[in-house]
Amino acid sequence: MTISKIEAPKALIPEDRLQARIEELAAEIERDYAQTEKLIAIGVLKGSVFFMVDLLKRLSIPVAVDFFQTSSYGDSTEPGEVRIKKDVDISIRGADVLLIEDIVDTGFTLRTILDLLRFRGARSVKLCALLDKKARRQAEVPIDYCGFEIDDHFVIGYGLDYAGLYRNLPYVGVYEGET
Ligand code: 5GP
């Protein structure tokens, strides 16, 4: 069986810049949560996984790990309606939650999750996002730790996919085909 190699897209953020920025974010997070008693890092599947692993590996404070998975309602007439496909397994009541996301685009996904976490009684909720596509924002979401602000490109790599592929690229690139 032959598997054709995927064409490598142009790098928007090369691997060394990603890793250097993640190092800085980790140092900031480590400082801010030095006194916390119960820190839970929650990633949003599947895109945040690569970023989350590299970030959390750099922390020396104890941290629990869990995941949400979301999707937009395909047939919804309500823009921004987000469905929770996979919920977290652990209780977040009283915990300091660090929500980790690959990219904030319209902001609807994170707005929904942030509201849910607060409703469930988290002691604090902060957001760490690798990429911020600010120009596309429709729902307000404060990003406490932001990797990079980017222009309105459709990006792939380092967790981000196009049609399920490209997540394993070690850098962030711009997808140049039809989306
Ligand atoms: P939001 O709810 O902020 O509009 O959407 C966030 C989600 O949309 C991200 O977690 C990601 O899955 C997807 N997304 C938004 N922009 C891009 C992009 O440029 N590339 C890829 N691969 N996914 C994106």
PDB file of N, CA, C and O and ligand atoms in Angstrom, residues 44 47 72 82 101-110 133 136-137 150 153-157 159-162 167, ligand 1:
ATOM      1  N   VAL A  44      -9.316  21.424  24.991  1.00  0.00           N
ATOM      2  CA  VAL A  44     -10.468  21.227  24.116  1.00  0.00           C
ATOM      3  C   VAL A  44      -9.990  20.352  22.950  1.00  0.00           C
ATOM      4  O   VAL A  44      -9.115  20.758  22.184  1.00  0.00           O
ATOM      5  N   GLY A  47      -7.787  19.695  18.819  1.00  0.00           N
ATOM      6  CA  GLY A  47      -6.739  20.606  18.362  1.00  0.00           C
ATOM      7  C   GLY A  47      -5.739  21.047  19.412  1.00  0.00           C
ATOM      8  O   GLY A  47      -4.602  21.361  19.100  1.00  0.00           O
ATOM      9  N   SER A  72     -20.113  22.344  16.663  1.00  0.00           N
ATOM     10  CA  SER A  72     -21.227  23.251  16.408  1.00  0.00           C
ATOM     11  C   SER A  72     -22.403  22.391  15.955  1.00  0.00           C
ATOM     12  O   SER A  72     -22.206  21.336  15.369  1.00  0.00           O
ATOM     13  N   VAL A  82     -23.183  25.831  20.552  1.00  0.00           N
ATOM     14  CA  VAL A  82     -22.099  24.859  20.658  1.00  0.00           C
ATOM     15  C   VAL A  82     -22.573  23.646  21.468  1.00  0.00           C
ATOM     16  O   VAL A  82     -23.206  23.796  22.501  1.00  0.00           O
ATOM     17  N   GLU A 101      -6.697  25.986  24.710  1.00  0.00           N
ATOM     18  CA  GLU A 101      -7.306  25.884  23.382  1.00  0.00           C
ATOM     19  C   GLU A 101      -6.268  26.174  22.311  1.00  0.00           C
ATOM     20  O   GLU A 101      -5.304  26.917  22.542  1.00  0.00           O
ATOM     21  N   ASP A 102      -6.464  25.585  21.141  1.00  0.00           N
ATOM     22  CA  ASP A 102      -5.536  25.822  20.035  1.00  0.00           C
ATOM     23  C   ASP A 102      -5.709  27.220  19.442  1.00  0.00           C
ATOM     24  O   ASP A 102      -4.755  27.962  19.265  1.00  0.00           O
ATOM     25  N   ILE A 103      -6.979  27.561  19.129  1.00  0.00           N
ATOM     26  CA  ILE A 103      -7.209  28.831  18.434  1.00  0.00           C
ATOM     27  C   ILE A 103      -8.558  29.404  18.841  1.00  0.00           C
ATOM     28  O   ILE A 103      -9.519  28.651  19.017  1.00  0.00           O
ATOM     29  N   VAL A 104      -8.609  30.709  19.045  1.00  0.00           N
ATOM     30  CA  VAL A 104      -9.884  31.383  19.284  1.00  0.00           C
ATOM     31  C   VAL A 104     -10.244  32.121  18.010  1.00  0.00           C
ATOM     32  O   VAL A 104      -9.498  32.972  17.548  1.00  0.00           O
ATOM     33  N   ASP A 105     -11.401  31.745  17.465  1.00  0.00           N
ATOM     34  CA  ASP A 105     -11.831  32.293  16.180  1.00  0.00           C
ATOM     35  C   ASP A 105     -13.047  33.192  16.452  1.00  0.00           C
ATOM     36  O   ASP A 105     -12.879  34.338  16.877  1.00  0.00           O
ATOM     37  N   THR A 106     -14.252  32.699  16.266  1.00  0.00           N
ATOM     38  CA  THR A 106     -15.424  33.521  16.612  1.00  0.00           C
ATOM     39  C   THR A 106     -15.528  33.723  18.122  1.00  0.00           C
ATOM     40  O   THR A 106     -16.088  34.705  18.584  1.00  0.00           O
ATOM     41  N   GLY A 107     -15.030  32.734  18.870  1.00  0.00           N
ATOM     42  CA  GLY A 107     -15.100  32.804  20.330  1.00  0.00           C
ATOM     43  C   GLY A 107     -16.301  32.061  20.905  1.00  0.00           C
ATOM     44  O   GLY A 107     -16.409  31.907  22.120  1.00  0.00           O
ATOM     45  N   PHE A 108     -17.175  31.544  20.036  1.00  0.00           N
ATOM     46  CA  PHE A 108     -18.391  30.896  20.551  1.00  0.00           C
ATOM     47  C   PHE A 108     -18.079  29.650  21.383  1.00  0.00           C
ATOM     48  O   PHE A 108     -18.695  29.420  22.424  1.00  0.00           O
ATOM     49  N   THR A 109     -17.110  28.851  20.925  1.00  0.00           N
ATOM     50  CA  THR A 109     -16.777  27.611  21.644  1.00  0.00           C
ATOM     51  C   THR A 109     -16.332  27.938  23.064  1.00  0.00           C
ATOM     52  O   THR A 109     -16.844  27.383  24.042  1.00  0.00           O
ATOM     53  N   LEU A 110     -15.394  28.860  23.173  1.00  0.00           N
ATOM     54  CA  LEU A 110     -14.839  29.139  24.498  1.00  0.00           C
ATOM     55  C   LEU A 110     -15.812  29.902  25.377  1.00  0.00           C
ATOM     56  O   LEU A 110     -15.834  29.709  26.589  1.00  0.00           O
ATOM     57  N   LYS A 133      -7.304  34.652  16.549  1.00  0.00           N
ATOM     58  CA  LYS A 133      -7.709  35.252  15.260  1.00  0.00           C
ATOM     59  C   LYS A 133      -8.706  36.354  15.579  1.00  0.00           C
ATOM     60  O   LYS A 133      -9.910  36.219  15.386  1.00  0.00           O
ATOM     61  N   ARG A 136     -11.908  37.907  13.674  1.00  0.00           N
ATOM     62  CA  ARG A 136     -13.124  37.124  13.445  1.00  0.00           C
ATOM     63  C   ARG A 136     -14.023  37.032  14.684  1.00  0.00           C
ATOM     64  O   ARG A 136     -15.049  36.362  14.671  1.00  0.00           O
ATOM     65  N   ARG A 137     -13.646  37.693  15.756  1.00  0.00           N
ATOM     66  CA  ARG A 137     -14.354  37.492  17.020  1.00  0.00           C
ATOM     67  C   ARG A 137     -15.794  37.993  16.988  1.00  0.00           C
ATOM     68  O   ARG A 137     -16.080  39.074  16.512  1.00  0.00           O
ATOM     69  N   ILE A 150      -2.889  36.156  15.159  1.00  0.00           N
ATOM     70  CA  ILE A 150      -2.662  35.936  13.720  1.00  0.00           C
ATOM     71  C   ILE A 150      -3.757  36.620  12.901  1.00  0.00           C
ATOM     72  O   ILE A 150      -4.851  36.880  13.404  1.00  0.00           O
ATOM     73  N   HIS A 153      -6.290  33.846   8.537  1.00  0.00           N
ATOM     74  CA  HIS A 153      -5.923  32.742   7.651  1.00  0.00           C
ATOM     75  C   HIS A 153      -6.572  31.482   8.192  1.00  0.00           C
ATOM     76  O   HIS A 153      -6.821  31.384   9.397  1.00  0.00           O
ATOM     77  N   PHE A 154      -6.767  30.479   7.330  1.00  0.00           N
ATOM     78  CA  PHE A 154      -7.124  29.161   7.842  1.00  0.00           C
ATOM     79  C   PHE A 154      -5.815  28.415   8.078  1.00  0.00           C
ATOM     80  O   PHE A 154      -5.065  28.133   7.144  1.00  0.00           O
ATOM     81  N   VAL A 155      -5.528  28.150   9.332  1.00  0.00           N
ATOM     82  CA  VAL A 155      -4.226  27.582   9.660  1.00  0.00           C
ATOM     83  C   VAL A 155      -4.340  26.096  10.022  1.00  0.00           C
ATOM     84  O   VAL A 155      -5.372  25.627  10.489  1.00  0.00           O
ATOM     85  N   ILE A 156      -3.232  25.400   9.777  1.00  0.00           N
ATOM     86  CA  ILE A 156      -3.167  23.968  10.065  1.00  0.00           C
ATOM     87  C   ILE A 156      -1.832  23.664  10.741  1.00  0.00           C
ATOM     88  O   ILE A 156      -0.915  24.475  10.716  1.00  0.00           O
ATOM     89  N   GLY A 157      -1.766  22.461  11.311  1.00  0.00           N
ATOM     90  CA  GLY A 157      -0.524  22.016  11.930  1.00  0.00           C
ATOM     91  C   GLY A 157      -0.511  22.249  13.424  1.00  0.00           C
ATOM     92  O   GLY A 157      -1.318  23.015  13.951  1.00  0.00           O
ATOM     93  N   GLY A 159      -1.585  20.494  15.807  1.00  0.00           N
ATOM     94  CA  GLY A 159      -2.892  20.205  16.396  1.00  0.00           C
ATOM     95  C   GLY A 159      -4.058  20.616  15.530  1.00  0.00           C
ATOM     96  O   GLY A 159      -5.147  20.047  15.627  1.00  0.00           O
ATOM     97  N   LEU A 160      -3.849  21.601  14.687  1.00  0.00           N
ATOM     98  CA  LEU A 160      -4.963  22.109  13.861  1.00  0.00           C
ATOM     99  C   LEU A 160      -5.067  21.301  12.566  1.00  0.00           C
ATOM    100  O   LEU A 160      -4.046  21.020  11.925  1.00  0.00           O
ATOM    101  N   ASP A 161      -6.298  20.977  12.191  1.00  0.00           N
ATOM    102  CA  ASP A 161      -6.480  20.096  11.040  1.00  0.00           C
ATOM    103  C   ASP A 161      -7.166  20.771   9.871  1.00  0.00           C
ATOM    104  O   ASP A 161      -7.826  21.806  10.014  1.00  0.00           O
ATOM    105  N   TYR A 162      -6.996  20.141   8.712  1.00  0.00           N
ATOM    106  CA  TYR A 162      -7.932  20.365   7.610  1.00  0.00           C
ATOM    107  C   TYR A 162      -8.428  18.978   7.228  1.00  0.00           C
ATOM    108  O   TYR A 162      -7.613  18.100   6.911  1.00  0.00           O
ATOM    109  N   ARG A 167      -2.592  17.606  11.509  1.00  0.00           N
ATOM    110  CA  ARG A 167      -2.419  17.946  12.929  1.00  0.00           C
ATOM    111  C   ARG A 167      -0.996  17.686  13.401  1.00  0.00           C
ATOM    112  O   ARG A 167      -0.497  18.342  14.300  1.00  0.00           O
TER     113      ARG A 167
HETATM  114  P1  5GP B   1     -14.670  29.386  17.531  1.00  0.00           P
HETATM  115  O1  5GP B   1     -15.789  28.828  18.333  1.00  0.00           O
HETATM  116  O2  5GP B   1     -13.741  30.296  18.264  1.00  0.00           O
HETATM  117  O3  5GP B   1     -15.170  30.011  16.239  1.00  0.00           O
HETATM  118  O4  5GP B   1     -13.903  28.136  16.976  1.00  0.00           O
HETATM  119  C1  5GP B   1     -12.846  27.551  17.561  1.00  0.00           C
HETATM  120  C2  5GP B   1     -12.534  26.248  16.840  1.00  0.00           C
HETATM  121  O5  5GP B   1     -12.689  26.382  15.409  1.00  0.00           O
HETATM  122  C3  5GP B   1     -11.101  25.884  17.065  1.00  0.00           C
HETATM  123  O6  5GP B   1     -10.930  25.127  18.233  1.00  0.00           O
HETATM  124  C4  5GP B   1     -10.775  25.108  15.809  1.00  0.00           C
HETATM  125  O7  5GP B   1     -11.142  23.767  15.991  1.00  0.00           O
HETATM  126  C5  5GP B   1     -11.653  25.720  14.737  1.00  0.00           C
HETATM  127  N1  5GP B   1     -10.890  26.705  13.943  1.00  0.00           N
HETATM  128  C6  5GP B   1     -11.039  28.041  13.929  1.00  0.00           C
HETATM  129  N2  5GP B   1     -10.159  28.637  13.097  1.00  0.00           N
HETATM  130  C7  5GP B   1      -9.415  27.630  12.564  1.00  0.00           C
HETATM  131  C8  5GP B   1      -8.318  27.587  11.635  1.00  0.00           C
HETATM  132  O8  5GP B   1      -7.805  28.583  11.106  1.00  0.00           O
HETATM  133  N3  5GP B   1      -7.826  26.346  11.364  1.00  0.00           N
HETATM  134  C9  5GP B   1      -8.335  25.200  11.893  1.00  0.00           C
HETATM  135  N4  5GP B   1      -7.758  24.055  11.538  1.00  0.00           N
HETATM  136  N5  5GP B   1      -9.355  25.205  12.766  1.00  0.00           N
HETATM  137  C10 5GP B   1      -9.895  26.408  13.099  1.00  0.00           C
END
